[in-house]
Amino acid sequence: MKGLVYYLERWCSTNIPYIIKNVITSAFIFGFACNAVKDGAFEVYGSTKSCLFTLLMCTIWSGIFNSIALFYSESEYVLDDLDKLISVRDYVIANFIIQVVLCIIQGIVSTTIFVLFFDFNFKGVLFHNPNFDFLITFILVAISADMLGFATGMLVKNITSAMALIPILLIAQFLFSGCLFELKGIMKPFAKYTTAQWGYSALGSISRLNDLMLKVSTELKIDSMFEATKNNLINDWKYLILLTIICLFVSGILLYKKVNYDENK
C-alpha cells in the first residue's frame, strides 16, 4: 500500500502535462472526426453507422495511445523501483487508477464535443437523457482500449516498438470486430474479444440504428446487435469491463515476467 501511494504521489507531481497533452490530442482528433462525419448522422442509416464507427475507432485509438508506451516512458526509474520500493501489483493498480481518471476526463470532453456537433431527439436506453448513455459508453470503450494498450506495451522492448503496434491493434479491431462485415467460420469467435464489437453495439443501441434501418425498408431484418434495450446495453458494458479486467491481469503477468525473468530489462 505504501508503494502504491508513493508511486501515485510521484506520478502526480511530474506527469500532469501528460494528462493535458493526451486530453487535448484526443479532443482535437475526436472533434475533427465529428466534423467529417456529421452529414446525415442520426437521420440516415448508412451515415449514422459510418459516424458511430468512426467515433468508436477514434476513442479506441485514444485509449491505446494513452498507455501503450507508458511503461517505457518511465522505465529508467520504474524498473529500479519495482526491485526496491513498489510491487508489480501496486504499479499496475496505480496505473489503472491513473488511466481510468484520464479516460473519464477524455470521455467527458468527447461527449461534450459529440453533443455540440450532433442533434438527436431520441430518448436514452438506460437513462432518459441519451447523453449519459453515450458518456458511459465512451468512457468504458476508452478504458478497455487503454488497458489493451497497457498490456500490449509490456510485450515489446522499447517505445518505438510500442508505438509501431498502434496501427496493428487498430487494424485488428477493425478486421476482427465484425462491425462492418460479418465474420464467418473460425473468425467469428474473435469478435467477442474486441473492444470495437461491444462499443459499436452499445453506440448503435443508444442511437436506435434499427429504427433508422426500418425507415430504409420495413422488409429489412433488424440487427439484434443494435437492440435498444436495457439488457443489451448493459451486456455491452459488461463485456467492455470484462475485457478491461482481462487486459489488466495480463499486463500484471507480463510485467512480473519482465521484472523477474527478462535478462534484457
Short mmCIF file of N, CA, C and O in Angstrom, two decimals, residues 50-158:
data_model
loop_
_atom_site.label_atom_id
_atom_site.label_comp_id
_atom_site.label_asym_id
_atom_site.label_seq_id
_atom_site.Cartn_x
_atom_site.Cartn_y
_atom_site.Cartn_z
N SER A 50 -21.66 4.83 -40.23
CA SER A 50 -20.30 5.29 -40.50
C SER A 50 -19.82 6.25 -39.44
O SER A 50 -18.66 6.21 -39.00
N CYS A 51 -20.71 7.15 -39.01
CA CYS A 51 -20.38 8.12 -37.97
C CYS A 51 -20.00 7.41 -36.68
O CYS A 51 -18.95 7.71 -36.08
N LEU A 52 -20.83 6.48 -36.23
CA LEU A 52 -20.58 5.79 -34.97
C LEU A 52 -19.29 4.99 -35.02
O LEU A 52 -18.51 4.98 -34.05
N PHE A 53 -19.05 4.31 -36.13
CA PHE A 53 -17.83 3.50 -36.23
C PHE A 53 -16.59 4.39 -36.24
O PHE A 53 -15.57 4.05 -35.61
N THR A 54 -16.66 5.52 -36.92
CA THR A 54 -15.52 6.44 -36.95
C THR A 54 -15.20 6.97 -35.56
O THR A 54 -14.03 6.97 -35.13
N LEU A 55 -16.22 7.39 -34.83
CA LEU A 55 -16.00 7.93 -33.48
C LEU A 55 -15.56 6.84 -32.52
O LEU A 55 -14.77 7.09 -31.60
N LEU A 56 -16.06 5.62 -32.74
CA LEU A 56 -15.62 4.48 -31.93
C LEU A 56 -14.13 4.24 -32.11
O LEU A 56 -13.38 4.08 -31.13
N MET A 57 -13.66 4.23 -33.35
CA MET A 57 -12.24 3.97 -33.61
C MET A 57 -11.36 5.11 -33.10
O MET A 57 -10.24 4.88 -32.65
N CYS A 58 -11.87 6.33 -33.14
CA CYS A 58 -11.12 7.46 -32.55
C CYS A 58 -10.95 7.26 -31.05
O CYS A 58 -9.87 7.53 -30.49
N THR A 59 -12.01 6.79 -30.39
CA THR A 59 -11.96 6.56 -28.95
C THR A 59 -11.00 5.42 -28.62
O THR A 59 -10.23 5.50 -27.65
N ILE A 60 -11.04 4.36 -29.42
CA ILE A 60 -10.12 3.23 -29.21
C ILE A 60 -8.69 3.68 -29.42
O ILE A 60 -7.79 3.33 -28.64
N TRP A 61 -8.46 4.48 -30.45
CA TRP A 61 -7.09 4.99 -30.70
C TRP A 61 -6.60 5.80 -29.50
O TRP A 61 -5.47 5.62 -29.05
N SER A 62 -7.46 6.67 -28.99
CA SER A 62 -7.06 7.50 -27.84
C SER A 62 -6.70 6.64 -26.65
O SER A 62 -5.71 6.90 -25.95
N GLY A 63 -7.50 5.61 -26.38
CA GLY A 63 -7.23 4.73 -25.25
C GLY A 63 -5.90 4.01 -25.39
O GLY A 63 -5.09 3.97 -24.45
N ILE A 64 -5.66 3.44 -26.57
CA ILE A 64 -4.40 2.73 -26.81
C ILE A 64 -3.22 3.69 -26.71
O ILE A 64 -2.19 3.39 -26.09
N PHE A 65 -3.37 4.87 -27.32
CA PHE A 65 -2.30 5.86 -27.32
C PHE A 65 -1.95 6.32 -25.91
O PHE A 65 -0.79 6.62 -25.61
N ASN A 66 -2.95 6.36 -25.03
CA ASN A 66 -2.72 6.79 -23.65
C ASN A 66 -1.64 5.97 -22.96
O ASN A 66 -0.83 6.50 -22.19
N SER A 67 -1.63 4.66 -23.22
CA SER A 67 -0.89 3.77 -22.32
C SER A 67 0.13 2.85 -22.97
O SER A 67 0.95 2.26 -22.26
N ILE A 68 0.13 2.71 -24.28
CA ILE A 68 0.95 1.67 -24.89
C ILE A 68 2.44 1.89 -24.67
O ILE A 68 3.22 0.95 -24.58
N ALA A 69 2.85 3.15 -24.57
CA ALA A 69 4.27 3.44 -24.34
C ALA A 69 4.53 3.94 -22.92
O ALA A 69 5.62 4.40 -22.61
N LEU A 70 3.52 3.82 -22.06
CA LEU A 70 3.62 4.39 -20.72
C LEU A 70 4.77 3.80 -19.91
O LEU A 70 5.55 4.52 -19.29
N PHE A 71 4.88 2.48 -19.93
CA PHE A 71 5.92 1.83 -19.12
C PHE A 71 7.32 2.26 -19.56
O PHE A 71 8.16 2.60 -18.73
N TYR A 72 7.55 2.31 -20.86
CA TYR A 72 8.90 2.64 -21.34
C TYR A 72 9.21 4.12 -21.25
O TYR A 72 10.38 4.51 -21.30
N SER A 73 8.19 4.95 -21.12
CA SER A 73 8.45 6.38 -20.94
C SER A 73 9.04 6.68 -19.57
O SER A 73 9.63 7.74 -19.36
N GLU A 74 8.89 5.74 -18.63
CA GLU A 74 9.43 5.94 -17.28
C GLU A 74 10.22 4.73 -16.79
O GLU A 74 10.46 4.56 -15.61
N SER A 75 10.63 3.87 -17.72
CA SER A 75 11.24 2.59 -17.35
C SER A 75 12.59 2.74 -16.63
O SER A 75 12.98 1.87 -15.85
N GLU A 76 13.29 3.85 -16.88
CA GLU A 76 14.63 4.02 -16.29
C GLU A 76 14.57 3.99 -14.77
O GLU A 76 15.45 3.41 -14.12
N TYR A 77 13.55 4.60 -14.20
CA TYR A 77 13.47 4.59 -12.74
C TYR A 77 12.41 3.61 -12.21
O TYR A 77 12.49 3.16 -11.07
N VAL A 78 11.43 3.24 -13.05
CA VAL A 78 10.40 2.31 -12.60
C VAL A 78 10.97 0.92 -12.35
O VAL A 78 10.64 0.26 -11.37
N LEU A 79 11.85 0.46 -13.23
CA LEU A 79 12.44 -0.86 -13.05
C LEU A 79 13.22 -0.94 -11.75
O LEU A 79 13.20 -1.95 -11.05
N ASP A 80 13.89 0.14 -11.43
CA ASP A 80 14.62 0.17 -10.16
C ASP A 80 13.65 0.19 -8.98
O ASP A 80 13.86 -0.48 -7.97
N ASP A 81 12.54 0.94 -9.14
CA ASP A 81 11.52 0.99 -8.09
C ASP A 81 10.88 -0.37 -7.86
O ASP A 81 10.59 -0.76 -6.73
N LEU A 82 10.64 -1.08 -8.97
CA LEU A 82 9.99 -2.38 -8.86
C LEU A 82 10.86 -3.39 -8.14
O LEU A 82 10.38 -4.38 -7.61
N ASP A 83 12.14 -3.16 -8.16
CA ASP A 83 13.06 -4.03 -7.43
C ASP A 83 13.14 -3.68 -5.94
O ASP A 83 13.41 -4.53 -5.11
N LYS A 84 12.85 -2.39 -5.62
CA LYS A 84 13.13 -1.93 -4.25
C LYS A 84 11.95 -1.33 -3.50
O LYS A 84 11.79 -1.57 -2.30
N LEU A 85 11.13 -0.54 -4.19
CA LEU A 85 10.15 0.28 -3.47
C LEU A 85 8.70 -0.14 -3.63
O LEU A 85 7.91 -0.02 -2.70
N ILE A 86 8.31 -0.58 -4.82
CA ILE A 86 6.91 -0.92 -5.06
C ILE A 86 6.81 -2.30 -5.70
O ILE A 86 7.73 -2.76 -6.38
N SER A 87 5.68 -2.94 -5.48
CA SER A 87 5.45 -4.26 -6.08
C SER A 87 4.84 -4.09 -7.46
O SER A 87 4.31 -3.03 -7.81
N VAL A 88 4.90 -5.15 -8.25
CA VAL A 88 4.27 -5.15 -9.57
C VAL A 88 2.77 -4.88 -9.43
O VAL A 88 2.18 -4.11 -10.19
N ARG A 89 2.17 -5.49 -8.41
CA ARG A 89 0.73 -5.28 -8.19
C ARG A 89 0.41 -3.82 -7.95
O ARG A 89 -0.52 -3.26 -8.55
N ASP A 90 1.18 -3.16 -7.09
CA ASP A 90 0.94 -1.75 -6.80
C ASP A 90 1.15 -0.88 -8.03
O ASP A 90 0.40 0.09 -8.26
N TYR A 91 2.16 -1.21 -8.82
CA TYR A 91 2.43 -0.43 -10.03
C TYR A 91 1.27 -0.55 -11.01
O TYR A 91 0.81 0.46 -11.59
N VAL A 92 0.77 -1.77 -11.22
CA VAL A 92 -0.34 -1.98 -12.15
C VAL A 92 -1.60 -1.31 -11.64
O VAL A 92 -2.31 -0.64 -12.40
N ILE A 93 -1.90 -1.44 -10.35
CA ILE A 93 -3.09 -0.81 -9.79
C ILE A 93 -3.00 0.72 -9.88
O ILE A 93 -3.98 1.39 -10.24
N ALA A 94 -1.83 1.26 -9.59
CA ALA A 94 -1.64 2.71 -9.65
C ALA A 94 -1.88 3.22 -11.07
O ALA A 94 -2.57 4.23 -11.27
N ASN A 95 -1.33 2.53 -12.03
CA ASN A 95 -1.51 2.97 -13.42
C ASN A 95 -2.95 2.77 -13.89
O ASN A 95 -3.45 3.56 -14.70
N PHE A 96 -3.60 1.75 -13.39
CA PHE A 96 -5.02 1.57 -13.71
C PHE A 96 -5.83 2.75 -13.19
O PHE A 96 -6.68 3.30 -13.91
N ILE A 97 -5.58 3.17 -11.97
CA ILE A 97 -6.28 4.32 -11.39
C ILE A 97 -6.03 5.57 -12.22
O ILE A 97 -6.96 6.33 -12.56
N ILE A 98 -4.77 5.79 -12.57
CA ILE A 98 -4.40 6.97 -13.36
C ILE A 98 -5.10 6.95 -14.72
O ILE A 98 -5.66 7.96 -15.17
N GLN A 99 -5.08 5.80 -15.38
CA GLN A 99 -5.67 5.70 -16.71
C GLN A 99 -7.19 5.82 -16.67
O GLN A 99 -7.80 6.39 -17.58
N VAL A 100 -7.82 5.31 -15.63
CA VAL A 100 -9.27 5.46 -15.50
C VAL A 100 -9.64 6.93 -15.37
O VAL A 100 -10.58 7.41 -16.01
N VAL A 101 -8.89 7.66 -14.54
CA VAL A 101 -9.14 9.10 -14.38
C VAL A 101 -8.97 9.81 -15.71
O VAL A 101 -9.80 10.65 -16.11
N LEU A 102 -7.90 9.49 -16.43
CA LEU A 102 -7.64 10.10 -17.74
C LEU A 102 -8.77 9.78 -18.71
O LEU A 102 -9.26 10.68 -19.42
N CYS A 103 -9.20 8.54 -18.76
CA CYS A 103 -10.27 8.13 -19.69
C CYS A 103 -11.61 8.78 -19.34
O CYS A 103 -12.40 9.10 -20.24
N ILE A 104 -11.87 8.98 -18.06
CA ILE A 104 -13.09 9.67 -17.65
C ILE A 104 -13.07 11.12 -18.14
O ILE A 104 -14.07 11.63 -18.68
N ILE A 105 -11.92 11.78 -17.98
CA ILE A 105 -11.80 13.16 -18.47
C ILE A 105 -11.98 13.19 -19.98
O ILE A 105 -12.72 14.03 -20.52
N GLN A 106 -11.32 12.28 -20.69
CA GLN A 106 -11.45 12.23 -22.14
C GLN A 106 -12.89 11.93 -22.55
O GLN A 106 -13.39 12.49 -23.53
N GLY A 107 -13.55 11.03 -21.81
CA GLY A 107 -14.93 10.69 -22.13
C GLY A 107 -15.86 11.88 -21.97
O GLY A 107 -16.76 12.10 -22.80
N ILE A 108 -15.65 12.66 -20.92
CA ILE A 108 -16.48 13.85 -20.70
C ILE A 108 -16.25 14.86 -21.82
O ILE A 108 -17.21 15.44 -22.36
N VAL A 109 -14.99 15.07 -22.18
CA VAL A 109 -14.67 16.01 -23.26
C VAL A 109 -15.24 15.53 -24.59
O VAL A 109 -15.86 16.30 -25.33
N SER A 110 -15.07 14.24 -24.89
CA SER A 110 -15.58 13.68 -26.15
C SER A 110 -17.09 13.78 -26.23
O SER A 110 -17.65 14.14 -27.28
N THR A 111 -17.78 13.46 -25.14
CA THR A 111 -19.25 13.53 -25.13
C THR A 111 -19.72 14.96 -25.31
O THR A 111 -20.71 15.22 -26.01
N THR A 112 -19.02 15.91 -24.70
CA THR A 112 -19.37 17.33 -24.86
C THR A 112 -19.23 17.75 -26.33
O THR A 112 -20.12 18.41 -26.88
N ILE A 113 -18.13 17.35 -26.95
CA ILE A 113 -17.93 17.66 -28.38
C ILE A 113 -19.01 16.98 -29.22
O ILE A 113 -19.57 17.58 -30.14
N PHE A 114 -19.30 15.74 -28.89
CA PHE A 114 -20.32 14.96 -29.60
C PHE A 114 -21.67 15.66 -29.56
O PHE A 114 -22.36 15.79 -30.58
N VAL A 115 -22.06 16.13 -28.40
CA VAL A 115 -23.35 16.81 -28.23
C VAL A 115 -23.39 18.13 -29.00
O VAL A 115 -24.43 18.53 -29.54
N LEU A 116 -22.26 18.82 -29.06
CA LEU A 116 -22.19 20.09 -29.78
C LEU A 116 -22.33 19.90 -31.29
O LEU A 116 -22.87 20.77 -31.99
N PHE A 117 -21.87 18.77 -31.81
CA PHE A 117 -21.88 18.54 -33.25
C PHE A 117 -23.18 17.92 -33.75
O PHE A 117 -23.57 18.14 -34.90
N PHE A 118 -23.85 17.12 -32.92
CA PHE A 118 -24.98 16.33 -33.41
C PHE A 118 -26.27 16.67 -32.69
O PHE A 118 -26.28 16.91 -31.48
N ASP A 119 -27.35 16.64 -33.46
CA ASP A 119 -28.69 16.83 -32.91
C ASP A 119 -29.44 15.51 -33.00
O ASP A 119 -29.50 14.89 -34.07
N PHE A 120 -30.01 15.06 -31.91
CA PHE A 120 -30.84 13.86 -31.92
C PHE A 120 -31.96 14.05 -30.90
O PHE A 120 -31.79 14.72 -29.88
N ASN A 121 -33.11 13.48 -31.20
CA ASN A 121 -34.28 13.71 -30.36
C ASN A 121 -34.84 12.41 -29.76
O ASN A 121 -36.00 12.38 -29.35
N PHE A 122 -34.02 11.35 -29.73
CA PHE A 122 -34.49 10.10 -29.15
C PHE A 122 -34.14 10.03 -27.67
O PHE A 122 -33.22 10.72 -27.20
N LYS A 123 -34.86 9.20 -26.95
CA LYS A 123 -34.60 9.01 -25.53
C LYS A 123 -33.44 8.02 -25.35
O LYS A 123 -33.15 7.22 -26.23
N GLY A 124 -32.82 8.10 -24.19
CA GLY A 124 -31.75 7.16 -23.89
C GLY A 124 -32.31 5.77 -23.64
O GLY A 124 -33.52 5.58 -23.48
N VAL A 125 -31.42 4.80 -23.59
CA VAL A 125 -31.81 3.42 -23.34
C VAL A 125 -31.89 3.15 -21.85
O VAL A 125 -32.89 2.65 -21.33
N LEU A 126 -30.83 3.49 -21.15
CA LEU A 126 -30.79 3.28 -19.70
C LEU A 126 -31.20 4.54 -18.94
O LEU A 126 -31.91 4.48 -17.95
N PHE A 127 -30.74 5.68 -19.43
CA PHE A 127 -31.10 6.97 -18.84
C PHE A 127 -32.07 7.69 -19.79
O PHE A 127 -32.05 7.46 -20.99
N HIS A 128 -32.87 8.56 -19.23
CA HIS A 128 -33.80 9.32 -20.07
C HIS A 128 -33.04 10.18 -21.07
O HIS A 128 -33.42 10.28 -22.24
N ASN A 129 -31.96 10.79 -20.60
CA ASN A 129 -31.11 11.61 -21.47
C ASN A 129 -30.05 10.71 -22.10
O ASN A 129 -29.21 10.14 -21.39
N PRO A 130 -30.03 10.56 -23.44
CA PRO A 130 -29.06 9.66 -24.09
C PRO A 130 -27.61 10.09 -23.92
O PRO A 130 -26.70 9.28 -24.09
N ASN A 131 -27.39 11.36 -23.56
CA ASN A 131 -26.01 11.83 -23.38
C ASN A 131 -25.29 11.03 -22.30
O ASN A 131 -24.08 10.79 -22.39
N PHE A 132 -26.02 10.62 -21.27
CA PHE A 132 -25.41 9.83 -20.20
C PHE A 132 -25.06 8.43 -20.68
O PHE A 132 -24.04 7.86 -20.29
N ASP A 133 -25.91 7.86 -21.54
CA ASP A 133 -25.60 6.55 -22.13
C ASP A 133 -24.35 6.65 -22.99
O ASP A 133 -23.47 5.78 -22.93
N PHE A 134 -24.28 7.70 -23.81
CA PHE A 134 -23.10 7.90 -24.65
C PHE A 134 -21.86 8.12 -23.80
O PHE A 134 -20.78 7.58 -24.11
N LEU A 135 -21.99 8.92 -22.75
CA LEU A 135 -20.85 9.22 -21.89
C LEU A 135 -20.26 7.95 -21.29
O LEU A 135 -19.05 7.73 -21.36
N ILE A 136 -21.10 7.11 -20.70
CA ILE A 136 -20.62 5.88 -20.08
C ILE A 136 -19.98 4.97 -21.13
O ILE A 136 -18.92 4.36 -20.89
N THR A 137 -20.58 4.90 -22.31
CA THR A 137 -20.03 4.05 -23.37
C THR A 137 -18.66 4.53 -23.82
O THR A 137 -17.72 3.74 -23.95
N PHE A 138 -18.52 5.83 -24.07
CA PHE A 138 -17.22 6.37 -24.50
C PHE A 138 -16.16 6.13 -23.42
O PHE A 138 -15.01 5.79 -23.75
N ILE A 139 -16.53 6.27 -22.17
CA ILE A 139 -15.57 6.05 -21.09
C ILE A 139 -15.15 4.60 -21.01
O ILE A 139 -13.95 4.28 -20.92
N LEU A 140 -16.12 3.68 -21.08
CA LEU A 140 -15.80 2.25 -20.98
C LEU A 140 -14.99 1.77 -22.18
O LEU A 140 -14.09 0.94 -22.04
N VAL A 141 -15.30 2.28 -23.36
CA VAL A 141 -14.51 1.93 -24.56
C VAL A 141 -13.07 2.42 -24.40
O VAL A 141 -12.12 1.68 -24.69
N ALA A 142 -12.92 3.66 -23.93
CA ALA A 142 -11.57 4.21 -23.75
C ALA A 142 -10.77 3.42 -22.72
O ALA A 142 -9.59 3.14 -22.94
N ILE A 143 -11.40 3.05 -21.61
CA ILE A 143 -10.69 2.29 -20.56
C ILE A 143 -10.30 0.92 -21.08
O ILE A 143 -9.18 0.45 -20.85
N SER A 144 -11.20 0.25 -21.79
CA SER A 144 -10.90 -1.07 -22.34
C SER A 144 -9.74 -1.01 -23.32
O SER A 144 -8.81 -1.82 -23.25
N ALA A 145 -9.77 -0.02 -24.21
CA ALA A 145 -8.68 0.15 -25.17
C ALA A 145 -7.38 0.54 -24.47
O ALA A 145 -6.29 0.12 -24.86
N ASP A 146 -7.51 1.36 -23.44
CA ASP A 146 -6.35 1.80 -22.67
C ASP A 146 -5.63 0.61 -22.04
O ASP A 146 -4.40 0.49 -22.11
N MET A 147 -6.38 -0.28 -21.42
CA MET A 147 -5.77 -1.45 -20.79
C MET A 147 -5.21 -2.42 -21.83
O MET A 147 -4.23 -3.11 -21.58
N LEU A 148 -5.83 -2.47 -23.01
CA LEU A 148 -5.26 -3.26 -24.11
C LEU A 148 -3.90 -2.70 -24.50
O LEU A 148 -2.94 -3.45 -24.69
N GLY A 149 -3.81 -1.38 -24.59
CA GLY A 149 -2.54 -0.76 -24.91
C GLY A 149 -1.51 -0.98 -23.82
O GLY A 149 -0.33 -1.23 -24.11
N PHE A 150 -1.94 -0.89 -22.57
CA PHE A 150 -1.03 -1.09 -21.45
C PHE A 150 -0.45 -2.50 -21.45
O PHE A 150 0.76 -2.70 -21.27
N ALA A 151 -1.31 -3.50 -21.67
CA ALA A 151 -0.85 -4.89 -21.72
C ALA A 151 0.06 -5.13 -22.92
O ALA A 151 1.10 -5.79 -22.81
N THR A 152 -0.30 -4.57 -24.07
CA THR A 152 0.49 -4.76 -25.28
C THR A 152 1.87 -4.13 -25.13
O THR A 152 2.87 -4.68 -25.61
N GLY A 153 1.92 -3.00 -24.45
CA GLY A 153 3.20 -2.32 -24.24
C GLY A 153 4.19 -3.16 -23.46
O GLY A 153 5.41 -2.98 -23.58
N MET A 154 3.70 -4.10 -22.65
CA MET A 154 4.58 -4.98 -21.88
C MET A 154 5.25 -6.04 -22.74
O MET A 154 6.20 -6.71 -22.30
N LEU A 155 4.76 -6.21 -23.98
CA LEU A 155 5.30 -7.26 -24.85
C LEU A 155 6.55 -6.82 -25.60
O LEU A 155 7.29 -7.67 -26.10
N VAL A 156 6.77 -5.52 -25.68
CA VAL A 156 7.85 -5.01 -26.51
C VAL A 156 9.01 -4.52 -25.66
O VAL A 156 8.95 -4.50 -24.43
N LYS A 157 10.08 -4.09 -26.32
CA LYS A 157 11.33 -3.74 -25.62
C LYS A 157 11.58 -2.25 -25.52
O LYS A 157 12.43 -1.82 -24.76
N ASN A 158 10.87 -1.43 -26.31
CA ASN A 158 11.14 0.00 -26.28
C ASN A 158 9.93 0.79 -26.79
O ASN A 158 8.96 0.22 -27.29
#
